[in-house]
Short mmCIF file of C-alpha atoms in Angstrom, two decimals:
data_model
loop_
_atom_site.label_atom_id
_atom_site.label_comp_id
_atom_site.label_asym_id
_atom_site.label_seq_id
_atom_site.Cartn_x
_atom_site.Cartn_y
_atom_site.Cartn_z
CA UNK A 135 0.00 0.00 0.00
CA UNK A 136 1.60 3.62 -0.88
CA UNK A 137 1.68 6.50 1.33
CA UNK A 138 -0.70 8.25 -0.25
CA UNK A 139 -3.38 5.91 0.60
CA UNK A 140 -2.48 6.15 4.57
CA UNK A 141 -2.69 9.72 3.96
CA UNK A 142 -5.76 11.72 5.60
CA UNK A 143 -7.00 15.04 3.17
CA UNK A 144 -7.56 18.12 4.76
CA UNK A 145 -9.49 18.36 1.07
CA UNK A 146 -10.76 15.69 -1.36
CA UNK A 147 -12.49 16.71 -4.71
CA UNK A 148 -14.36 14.48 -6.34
CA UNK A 149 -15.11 14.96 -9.74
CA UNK A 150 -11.75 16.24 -12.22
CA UNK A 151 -13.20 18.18 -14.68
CA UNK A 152 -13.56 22.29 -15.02
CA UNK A 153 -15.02 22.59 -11.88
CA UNK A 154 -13.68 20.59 -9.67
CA UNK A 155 -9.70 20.75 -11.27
CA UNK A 156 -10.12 24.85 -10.50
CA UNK A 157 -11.26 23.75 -6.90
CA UNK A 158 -8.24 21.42 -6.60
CA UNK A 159 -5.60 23.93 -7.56
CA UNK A 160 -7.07 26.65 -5.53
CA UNK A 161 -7.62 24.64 -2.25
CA UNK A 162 -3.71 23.66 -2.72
CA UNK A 163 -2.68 27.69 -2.71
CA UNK A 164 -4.17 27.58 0.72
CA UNK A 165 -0.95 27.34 3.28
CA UNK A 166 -0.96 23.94 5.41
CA UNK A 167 -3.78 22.03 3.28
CA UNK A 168 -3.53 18.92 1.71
CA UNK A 169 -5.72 18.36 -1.41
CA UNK A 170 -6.64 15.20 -3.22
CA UNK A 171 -8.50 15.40 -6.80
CA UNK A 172 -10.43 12.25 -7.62
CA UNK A 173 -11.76 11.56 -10.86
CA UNK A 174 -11.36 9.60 -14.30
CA UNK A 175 -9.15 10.76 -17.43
CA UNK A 176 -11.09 11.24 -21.04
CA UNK A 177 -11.77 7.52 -22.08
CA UNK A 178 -10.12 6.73 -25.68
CA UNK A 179 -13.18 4.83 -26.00
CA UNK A 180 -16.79 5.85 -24.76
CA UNK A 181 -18.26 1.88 -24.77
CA UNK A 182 -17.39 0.51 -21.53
CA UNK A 183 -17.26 3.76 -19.52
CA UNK A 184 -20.90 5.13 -17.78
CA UNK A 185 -19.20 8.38 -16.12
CA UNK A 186 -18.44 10.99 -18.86
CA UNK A 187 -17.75 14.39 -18.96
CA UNK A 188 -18.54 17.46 -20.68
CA UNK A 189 -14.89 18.34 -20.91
CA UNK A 190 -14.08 16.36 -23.97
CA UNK A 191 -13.73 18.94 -26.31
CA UNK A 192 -11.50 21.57 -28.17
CA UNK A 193 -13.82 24.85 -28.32
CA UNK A 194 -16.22 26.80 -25.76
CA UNK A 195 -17.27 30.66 -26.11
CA UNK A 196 -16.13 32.37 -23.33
CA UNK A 197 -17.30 35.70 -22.40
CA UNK A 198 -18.10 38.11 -19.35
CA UNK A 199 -20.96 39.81 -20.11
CA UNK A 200 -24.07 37.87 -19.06
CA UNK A 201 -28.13 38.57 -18.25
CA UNK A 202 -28.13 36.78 -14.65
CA UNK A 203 -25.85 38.74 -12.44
CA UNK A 204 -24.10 35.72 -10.75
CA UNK A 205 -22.77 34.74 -14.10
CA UNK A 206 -21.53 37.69 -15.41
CA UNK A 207 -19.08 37.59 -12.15
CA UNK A 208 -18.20 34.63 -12.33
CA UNK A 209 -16.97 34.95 -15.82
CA UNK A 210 -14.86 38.11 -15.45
CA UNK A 211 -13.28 36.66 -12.24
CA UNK A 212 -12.48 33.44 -14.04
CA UNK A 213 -11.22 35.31 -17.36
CA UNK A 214 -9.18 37.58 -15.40
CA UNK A 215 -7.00 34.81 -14.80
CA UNK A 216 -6.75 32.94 -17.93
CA UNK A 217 -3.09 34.50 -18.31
CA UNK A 218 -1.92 34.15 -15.27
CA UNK A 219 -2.73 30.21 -15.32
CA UNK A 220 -1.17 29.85 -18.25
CA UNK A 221 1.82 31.47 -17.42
CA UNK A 222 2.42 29.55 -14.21
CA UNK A 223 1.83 26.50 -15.97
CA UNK A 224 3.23 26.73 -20.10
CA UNK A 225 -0.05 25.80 -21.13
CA UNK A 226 -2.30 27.67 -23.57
CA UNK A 227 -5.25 27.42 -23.45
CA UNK A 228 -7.67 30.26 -24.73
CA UNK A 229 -7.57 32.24 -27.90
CA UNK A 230 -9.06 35.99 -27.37
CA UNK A 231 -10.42 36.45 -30.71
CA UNK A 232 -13.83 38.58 -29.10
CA UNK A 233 -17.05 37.78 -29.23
CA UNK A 234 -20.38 39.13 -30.91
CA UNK A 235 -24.17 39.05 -29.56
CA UNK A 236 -26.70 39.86 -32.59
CA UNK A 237 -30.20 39.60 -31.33
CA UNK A 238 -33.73 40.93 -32.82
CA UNK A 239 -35.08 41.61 -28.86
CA UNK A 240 -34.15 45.06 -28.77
CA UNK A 241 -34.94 44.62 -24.79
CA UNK A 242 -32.61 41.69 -24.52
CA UNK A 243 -30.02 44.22 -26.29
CA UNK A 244 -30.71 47.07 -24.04
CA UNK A 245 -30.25 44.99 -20.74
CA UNK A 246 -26.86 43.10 -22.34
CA UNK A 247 -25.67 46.48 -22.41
CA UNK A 248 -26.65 48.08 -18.99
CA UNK A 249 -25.06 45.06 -18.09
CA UNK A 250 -21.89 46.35 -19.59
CA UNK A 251 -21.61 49.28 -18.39
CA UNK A 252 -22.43 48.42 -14.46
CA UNK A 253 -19.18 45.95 -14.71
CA UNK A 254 -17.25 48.47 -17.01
CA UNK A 255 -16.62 44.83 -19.81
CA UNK A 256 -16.26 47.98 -22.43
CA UNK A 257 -18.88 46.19 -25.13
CA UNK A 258 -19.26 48.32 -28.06
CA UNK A 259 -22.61 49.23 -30.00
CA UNK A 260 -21.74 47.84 -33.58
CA UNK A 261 -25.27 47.49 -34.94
CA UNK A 262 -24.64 50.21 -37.62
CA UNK A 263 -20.87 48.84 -38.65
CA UNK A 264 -20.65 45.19 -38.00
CA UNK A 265 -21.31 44.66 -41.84
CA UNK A 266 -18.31 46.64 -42.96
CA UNK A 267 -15.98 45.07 -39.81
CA UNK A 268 -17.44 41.19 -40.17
CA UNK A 269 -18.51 41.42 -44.19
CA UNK A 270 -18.83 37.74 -43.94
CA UNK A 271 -21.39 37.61 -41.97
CA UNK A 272 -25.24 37.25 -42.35
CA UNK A 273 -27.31 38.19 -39.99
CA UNK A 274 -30.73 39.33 -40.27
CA UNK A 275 -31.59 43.27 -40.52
CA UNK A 276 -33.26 43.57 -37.49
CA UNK A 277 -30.25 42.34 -35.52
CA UNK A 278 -29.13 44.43 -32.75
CA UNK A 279 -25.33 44.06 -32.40
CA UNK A 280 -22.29 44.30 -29.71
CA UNK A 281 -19.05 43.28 -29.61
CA UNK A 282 -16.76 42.39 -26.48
CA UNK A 283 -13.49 42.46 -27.33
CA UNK A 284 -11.97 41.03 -23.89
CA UNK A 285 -13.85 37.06 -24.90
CA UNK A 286 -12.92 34.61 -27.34
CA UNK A 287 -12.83 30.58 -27.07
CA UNK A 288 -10.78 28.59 -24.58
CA UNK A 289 -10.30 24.44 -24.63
CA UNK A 290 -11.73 22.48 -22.01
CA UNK A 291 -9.07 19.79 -21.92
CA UNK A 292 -6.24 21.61 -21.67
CA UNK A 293 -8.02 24.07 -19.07
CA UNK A 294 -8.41 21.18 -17.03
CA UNK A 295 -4.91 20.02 -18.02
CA UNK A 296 -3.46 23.53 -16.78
CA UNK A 297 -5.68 23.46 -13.83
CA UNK A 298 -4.33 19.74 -12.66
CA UNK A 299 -0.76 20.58 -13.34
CA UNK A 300 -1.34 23.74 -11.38
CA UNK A 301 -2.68 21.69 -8.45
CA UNK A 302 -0.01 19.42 -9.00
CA UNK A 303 3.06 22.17 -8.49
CA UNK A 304 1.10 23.11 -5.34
CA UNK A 305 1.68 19.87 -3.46
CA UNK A 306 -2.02 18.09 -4.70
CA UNK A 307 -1.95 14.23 -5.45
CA UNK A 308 -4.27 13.17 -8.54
CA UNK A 309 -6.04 9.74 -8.49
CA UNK A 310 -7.40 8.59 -11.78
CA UNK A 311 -10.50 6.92 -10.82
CA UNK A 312 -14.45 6.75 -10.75
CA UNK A 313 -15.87 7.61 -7.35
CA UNK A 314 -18.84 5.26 -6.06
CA UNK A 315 -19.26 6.40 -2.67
CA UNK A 316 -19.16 8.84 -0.21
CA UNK A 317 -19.17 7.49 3.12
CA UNK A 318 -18.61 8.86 7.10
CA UNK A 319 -15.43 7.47 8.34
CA UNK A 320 -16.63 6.47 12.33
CA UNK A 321 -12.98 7.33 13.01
CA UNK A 322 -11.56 10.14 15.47
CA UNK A 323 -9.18 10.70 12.69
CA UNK A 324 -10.96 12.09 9.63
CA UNK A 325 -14.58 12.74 8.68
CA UNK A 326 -14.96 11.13 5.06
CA UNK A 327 -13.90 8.53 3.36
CA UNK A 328 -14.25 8.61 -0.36
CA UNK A 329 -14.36 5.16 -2.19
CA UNK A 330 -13.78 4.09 -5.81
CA UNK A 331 -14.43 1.78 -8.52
CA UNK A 332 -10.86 0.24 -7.87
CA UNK A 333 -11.43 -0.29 -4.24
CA UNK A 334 -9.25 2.46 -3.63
CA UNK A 335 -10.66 4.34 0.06
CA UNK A 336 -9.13 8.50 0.19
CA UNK A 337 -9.44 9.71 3.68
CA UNK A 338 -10.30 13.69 4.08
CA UNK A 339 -11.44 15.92 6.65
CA UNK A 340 -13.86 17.26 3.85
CA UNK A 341 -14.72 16.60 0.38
CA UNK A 342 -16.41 18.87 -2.34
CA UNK A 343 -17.96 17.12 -5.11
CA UNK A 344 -18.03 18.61 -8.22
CA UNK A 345 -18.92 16.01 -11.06
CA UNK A 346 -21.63 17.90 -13.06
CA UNK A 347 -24.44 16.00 -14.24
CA UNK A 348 -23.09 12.84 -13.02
CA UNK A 349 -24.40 13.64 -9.81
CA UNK A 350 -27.09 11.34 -9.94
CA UNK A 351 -25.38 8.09 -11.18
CA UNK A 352 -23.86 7.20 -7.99
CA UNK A 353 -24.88 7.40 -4.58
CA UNK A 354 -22.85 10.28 -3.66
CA UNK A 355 -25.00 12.12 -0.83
CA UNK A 356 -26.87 9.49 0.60
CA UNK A 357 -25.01 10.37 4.06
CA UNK A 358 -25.88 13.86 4.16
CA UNK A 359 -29.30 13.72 2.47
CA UNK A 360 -31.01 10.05 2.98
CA UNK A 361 -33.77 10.06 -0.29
CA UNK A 362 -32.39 13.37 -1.88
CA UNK A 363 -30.48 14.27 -4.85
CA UNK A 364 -29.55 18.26 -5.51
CA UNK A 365 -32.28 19.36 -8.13
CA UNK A 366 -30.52 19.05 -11.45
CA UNK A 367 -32.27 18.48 -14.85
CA UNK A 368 -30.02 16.83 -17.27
CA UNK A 369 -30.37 17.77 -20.74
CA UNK A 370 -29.17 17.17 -23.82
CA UNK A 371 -26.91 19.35 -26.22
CA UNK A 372 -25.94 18.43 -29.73
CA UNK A 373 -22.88 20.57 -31.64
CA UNK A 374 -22.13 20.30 -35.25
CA UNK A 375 -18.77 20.57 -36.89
CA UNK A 376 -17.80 21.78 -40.28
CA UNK A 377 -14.33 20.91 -41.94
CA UNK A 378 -12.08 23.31 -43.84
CA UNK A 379 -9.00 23.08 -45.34
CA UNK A 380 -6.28 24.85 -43.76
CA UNK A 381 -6.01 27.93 -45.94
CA UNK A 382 -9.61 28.32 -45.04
CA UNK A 383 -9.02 28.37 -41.64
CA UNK A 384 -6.22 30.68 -42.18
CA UNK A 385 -8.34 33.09 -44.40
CA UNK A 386 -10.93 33.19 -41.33
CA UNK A 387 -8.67 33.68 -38.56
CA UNK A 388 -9.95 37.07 -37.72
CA UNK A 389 -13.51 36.07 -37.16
CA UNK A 390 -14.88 35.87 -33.63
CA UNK A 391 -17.21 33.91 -31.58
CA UNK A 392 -20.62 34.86 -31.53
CA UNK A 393 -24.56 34.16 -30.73
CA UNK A 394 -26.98 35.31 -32.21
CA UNK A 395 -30.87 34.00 -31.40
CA UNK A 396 -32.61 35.06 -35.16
CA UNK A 397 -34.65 32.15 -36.47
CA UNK A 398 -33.49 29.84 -38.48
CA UNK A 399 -35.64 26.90 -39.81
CA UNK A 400 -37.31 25.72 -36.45
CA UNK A 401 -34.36 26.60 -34.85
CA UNK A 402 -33.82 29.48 -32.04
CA UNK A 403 -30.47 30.69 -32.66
CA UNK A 404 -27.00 29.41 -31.86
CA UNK A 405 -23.29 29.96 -31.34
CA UNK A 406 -20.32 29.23 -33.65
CA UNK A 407 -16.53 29.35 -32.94
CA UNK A 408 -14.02 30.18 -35.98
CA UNK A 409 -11.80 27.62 -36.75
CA UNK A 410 -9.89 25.31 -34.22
CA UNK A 411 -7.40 22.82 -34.87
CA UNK A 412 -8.47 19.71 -33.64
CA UNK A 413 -6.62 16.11 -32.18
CA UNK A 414 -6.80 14.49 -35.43
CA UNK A 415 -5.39 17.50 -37.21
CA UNK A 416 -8.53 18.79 -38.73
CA UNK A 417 -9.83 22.15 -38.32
CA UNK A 418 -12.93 23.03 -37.55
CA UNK A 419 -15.73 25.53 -37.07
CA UNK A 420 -18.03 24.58 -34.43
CA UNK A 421 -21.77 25.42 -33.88
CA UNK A 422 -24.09 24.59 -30.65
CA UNK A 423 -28.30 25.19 -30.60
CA UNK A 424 -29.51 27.81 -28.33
CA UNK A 425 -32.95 26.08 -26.47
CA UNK A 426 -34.53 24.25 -29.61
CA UNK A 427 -33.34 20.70 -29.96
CA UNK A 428 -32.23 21.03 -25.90
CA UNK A 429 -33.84 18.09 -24.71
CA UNK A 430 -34.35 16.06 -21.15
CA UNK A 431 -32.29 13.22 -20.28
CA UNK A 432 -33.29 11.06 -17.43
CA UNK A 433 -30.20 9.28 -15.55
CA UNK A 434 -30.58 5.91 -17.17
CA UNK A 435 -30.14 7.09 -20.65
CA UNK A 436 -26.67 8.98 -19.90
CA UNK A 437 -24.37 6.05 -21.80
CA UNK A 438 -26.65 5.66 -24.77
CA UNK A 439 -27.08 9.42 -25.42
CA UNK A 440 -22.85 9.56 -25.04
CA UNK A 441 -21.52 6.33 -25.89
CA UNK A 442 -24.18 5.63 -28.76
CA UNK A 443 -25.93 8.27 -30.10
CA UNK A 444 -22.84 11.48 -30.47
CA UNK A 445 -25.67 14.06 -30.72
CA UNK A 446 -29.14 14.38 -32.75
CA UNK A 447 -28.63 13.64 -36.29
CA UNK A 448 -31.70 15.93 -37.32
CA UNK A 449 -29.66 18.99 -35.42
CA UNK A 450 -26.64 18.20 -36.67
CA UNK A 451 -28.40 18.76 -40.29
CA UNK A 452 -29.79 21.83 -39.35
CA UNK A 453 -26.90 23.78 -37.22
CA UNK A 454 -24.52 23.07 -40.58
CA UNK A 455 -27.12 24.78 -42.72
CA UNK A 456 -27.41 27.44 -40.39
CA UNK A 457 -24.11 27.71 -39.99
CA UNK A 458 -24.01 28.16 -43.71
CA UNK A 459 -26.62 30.26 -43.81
CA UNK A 460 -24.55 32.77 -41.30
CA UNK A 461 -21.37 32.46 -43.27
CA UNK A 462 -22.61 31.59 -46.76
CA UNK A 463 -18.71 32.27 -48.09
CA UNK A 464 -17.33 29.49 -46.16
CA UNK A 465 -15.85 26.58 -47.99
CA UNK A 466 -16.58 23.42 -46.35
CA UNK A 467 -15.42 20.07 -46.61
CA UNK A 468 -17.68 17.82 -44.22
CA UNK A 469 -20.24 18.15 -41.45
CA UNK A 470 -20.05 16.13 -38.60
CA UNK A 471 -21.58 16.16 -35.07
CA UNK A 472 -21.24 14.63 -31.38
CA UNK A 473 -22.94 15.70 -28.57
CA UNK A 474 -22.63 16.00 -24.53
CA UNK A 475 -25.09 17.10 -21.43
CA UNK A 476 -25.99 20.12 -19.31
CA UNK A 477 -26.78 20.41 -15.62
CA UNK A 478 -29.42 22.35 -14.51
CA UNK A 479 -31.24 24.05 -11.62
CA UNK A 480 -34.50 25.69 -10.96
CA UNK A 481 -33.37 28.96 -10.81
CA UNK A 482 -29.90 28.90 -13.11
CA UNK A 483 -27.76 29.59 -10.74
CA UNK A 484 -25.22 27.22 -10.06
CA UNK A 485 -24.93 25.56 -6.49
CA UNK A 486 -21.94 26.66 -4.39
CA UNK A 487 -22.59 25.36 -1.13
CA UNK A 488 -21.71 23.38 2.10
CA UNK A 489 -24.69 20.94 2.85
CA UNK A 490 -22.73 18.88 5.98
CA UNK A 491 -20.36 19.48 8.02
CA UNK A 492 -17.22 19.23 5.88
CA UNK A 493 -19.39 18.47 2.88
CA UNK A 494 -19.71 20.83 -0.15
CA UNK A 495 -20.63 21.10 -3.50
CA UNK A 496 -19.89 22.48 -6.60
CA UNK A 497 -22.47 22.40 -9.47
CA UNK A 498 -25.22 23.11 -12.02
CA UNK A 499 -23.11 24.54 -14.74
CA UNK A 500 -26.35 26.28 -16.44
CA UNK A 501 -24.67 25.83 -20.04
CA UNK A 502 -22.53 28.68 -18.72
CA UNK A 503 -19.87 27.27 -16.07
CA UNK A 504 -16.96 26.19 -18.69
CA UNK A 505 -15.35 29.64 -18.88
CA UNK A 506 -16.68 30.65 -14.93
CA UNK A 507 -15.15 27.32 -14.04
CA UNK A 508 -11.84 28.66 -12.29
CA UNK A 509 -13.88 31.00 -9.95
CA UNK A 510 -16.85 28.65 -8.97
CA UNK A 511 -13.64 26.11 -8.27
CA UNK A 512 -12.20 29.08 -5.91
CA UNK A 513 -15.24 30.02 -4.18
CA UNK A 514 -16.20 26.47 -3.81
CA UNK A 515 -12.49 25.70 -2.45
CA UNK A 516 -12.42 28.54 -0.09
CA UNK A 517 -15.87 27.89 1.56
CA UNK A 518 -15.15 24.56 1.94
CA UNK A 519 -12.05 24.97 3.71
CA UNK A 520 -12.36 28.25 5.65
CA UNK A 521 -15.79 29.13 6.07
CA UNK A 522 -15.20 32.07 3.25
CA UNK A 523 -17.61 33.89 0.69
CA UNK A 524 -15.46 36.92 -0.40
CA UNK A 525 -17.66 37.88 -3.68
CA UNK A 526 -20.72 40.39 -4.32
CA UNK A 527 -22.52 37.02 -5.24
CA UNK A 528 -25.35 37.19 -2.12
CA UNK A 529 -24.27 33.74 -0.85
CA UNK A 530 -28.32 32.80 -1.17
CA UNK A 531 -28.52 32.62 -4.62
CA UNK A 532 -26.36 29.74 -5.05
CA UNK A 533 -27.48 27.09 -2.34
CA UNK A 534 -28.28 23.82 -2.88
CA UNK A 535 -32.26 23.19 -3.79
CA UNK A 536 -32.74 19.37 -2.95
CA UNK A 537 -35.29 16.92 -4.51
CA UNK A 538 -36.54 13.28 -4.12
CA UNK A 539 -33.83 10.79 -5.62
CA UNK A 540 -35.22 8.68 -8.61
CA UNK A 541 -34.80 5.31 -8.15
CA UNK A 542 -32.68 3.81 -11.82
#
């Protein structure tokens, strides 16, 4: 047996994705505290694996201006960073390139924009000049348009990648492995033990799970809530991808991310990122559905919708001739799809929160937590640990709303 599993926690994440990798390095800045992330790597293969997570990809918007209040500081905390990560740790991993919101609700614009100017995030009015900036763009006439010019896209893996090595440099051990259980010790000596697939047992004072909408596959909180489950709706999101040649993706380096909710088809808008150069040496321009073709998932169809399915086939059609449609100029050489989940709550906000004694939690991403990840991990890590909320987030909004646990 190796030291490491005689060794008691002050900390133990469970769950090693955006979320919880942010809370790992940031609990390890704290003097005197020992930190333990638990959680499985990306599986080459999908079949065979029923914990998945929505990390597994090259390209997420990121942005600070938002309409809910909570996320819009999130965001700007967590972007305000981004540098400073990579610095520490050699590893790039965002691309500020800006971002654009056209929209047709001239209310929605209005309040995007008050938005902007309470947080001073600088967006600029381009409505009357994005055609001669962005000529290869369509959107519709009626489109009210800003840009923010601090946003861009960032990767997920290697945000987690610079947020593990970060947490590594800082003293925290890594365990590659599934989590089944979260069980009180009955020991003088710690207050948790945390127990995997492999029959590995981590020891910790207190443990924060963070593992997204894989919250309800495993009996993680029967301990500190007997029958509950936090309230999380899984749903479904499906992302299409269209190839271009390299000297496409060269000629389109300038363009930036952007949403825009006009109508397309039955559709309600979407995003697309410019081109990213993928694993398998491809590039890409990537486009996700805004609430149309955002379905529920219950628990029990988690590995068919990732292992088997890789997205809706009928959105996959659509979202390449919308994104088409919004750059008609662009030469592509094949359309292609996959597809992850979403966590969500009642009230979008996510759920920072301690709900035991030496028990918290870190999650309902919203849609919106990949590029907030690095702050929900700090305020997550810092509650946990010392009893802290140091942000103008009213610590209310983001508690934990509980309901009855399905039984699979």
């Amino acid at each position: 047996m190796s030291t490491r599993e005689h060794k008691i926690y002050d900390l133990v994440v469970v769950g090693a994705g955006m979320m919880g990798s942010a809370a790992a390095r940031h609990a390890s800045l704290i003097p005197a505290i020992s930190v333990c992330l638990l959680g499985p790597e990306e599986p080459k293969n999908r079949e065979g694996r029923d914990i998945f997570g929505c990390w597994y990809d090259e390209g997420r918007v990121y942005r600070r201006i938002a309409e809910l209040h909570t996320w819009s500081v999130l965001a700007t905390e967590s972007v305000a960073r981004y540098s400073l990560l990579e610095d520490e740790t050699g590893i790039k991993f965002h691309t500020e390139v800006g971002y654009l919101h056209a929209t047709p609700d001239t209310q929605e614009f209005r309040d995007l924009m008050t938005v902007s100017r309470r947080h001073n995030l600088e967006a600029e009015d381009i409505t009357a000049t994005w055609r001669a900036r962005f000529p290869y763009l369509n959107f519709g006439d009626d489109c009210s348009v800003f840009w923010e010019k601090s946003a861009g896209h960032l990767s997920p893996r290697d945000l987690v990648k610079a947020q593990q090595t970060a947490a590594s440099q800082h003293g925290a051990d890594i365990v590659r492995d599934v989590v089944t259980a979260i069980t009180p010790s009955g020991a003088d000596t710690h207050k948790w033990e945390v127990r995997t697939e492999s029959g590995r047992v981590v020891r910790g004072h207190r443990v924060l799970v963070a593992v997204g909408g894989s919250s309800a596959l495993r009996p993680l909180f029967q301990h500190v809530a007997p029958g509950k489950v936090p309230n999380l709706q899984l749903r479904t999101q499906t992302v299409a991808f269209l190839k271009v040649a390299e000297e496409e993706a060269h000629r389109l380096r300038d363009l930036p991310t952007f949403f825009t909710n006009q109508k397309f088809e039955d559709m309600d808008g979407g995003y697309v990122l410019p081109p990213i150069k993928y694993p398998d040496g491809n590039w890409y321009l990537k486009m996700g559905h805004n609430r149309r073709h955002e379905d529920d998932l219950h628990p029990n169809e988690v590995v068919e919708w990732y292992a088997h399915r890789r997205g809706n086939s009928e959105c996959i059609q659509k979202l390449g001739r919308f994104m088409q449609h919004l750059l008609p100029d662009v030469k592509a050489l094949e359309l292609s799809g996959d597809g992850c989940l979403t966590s969500h709550t009642p009230n979008q906000e996510p759920y920072i929160d301690v709900i035991a004694e030496g028990f918290g939690v870190a999650l309902g991403g919203n849609r919106w937590a990949a590029k907030s990840s690095d702050e929900i991990g700090r305020l997550a890590a810092r509650l946990v640990v010392l009893g802290e909320w140091r942000t103008e987030i009213p610590k209310d909004r983001v508690r934990v709303i509980w309901k009855a646990q399905s039984h699979l």
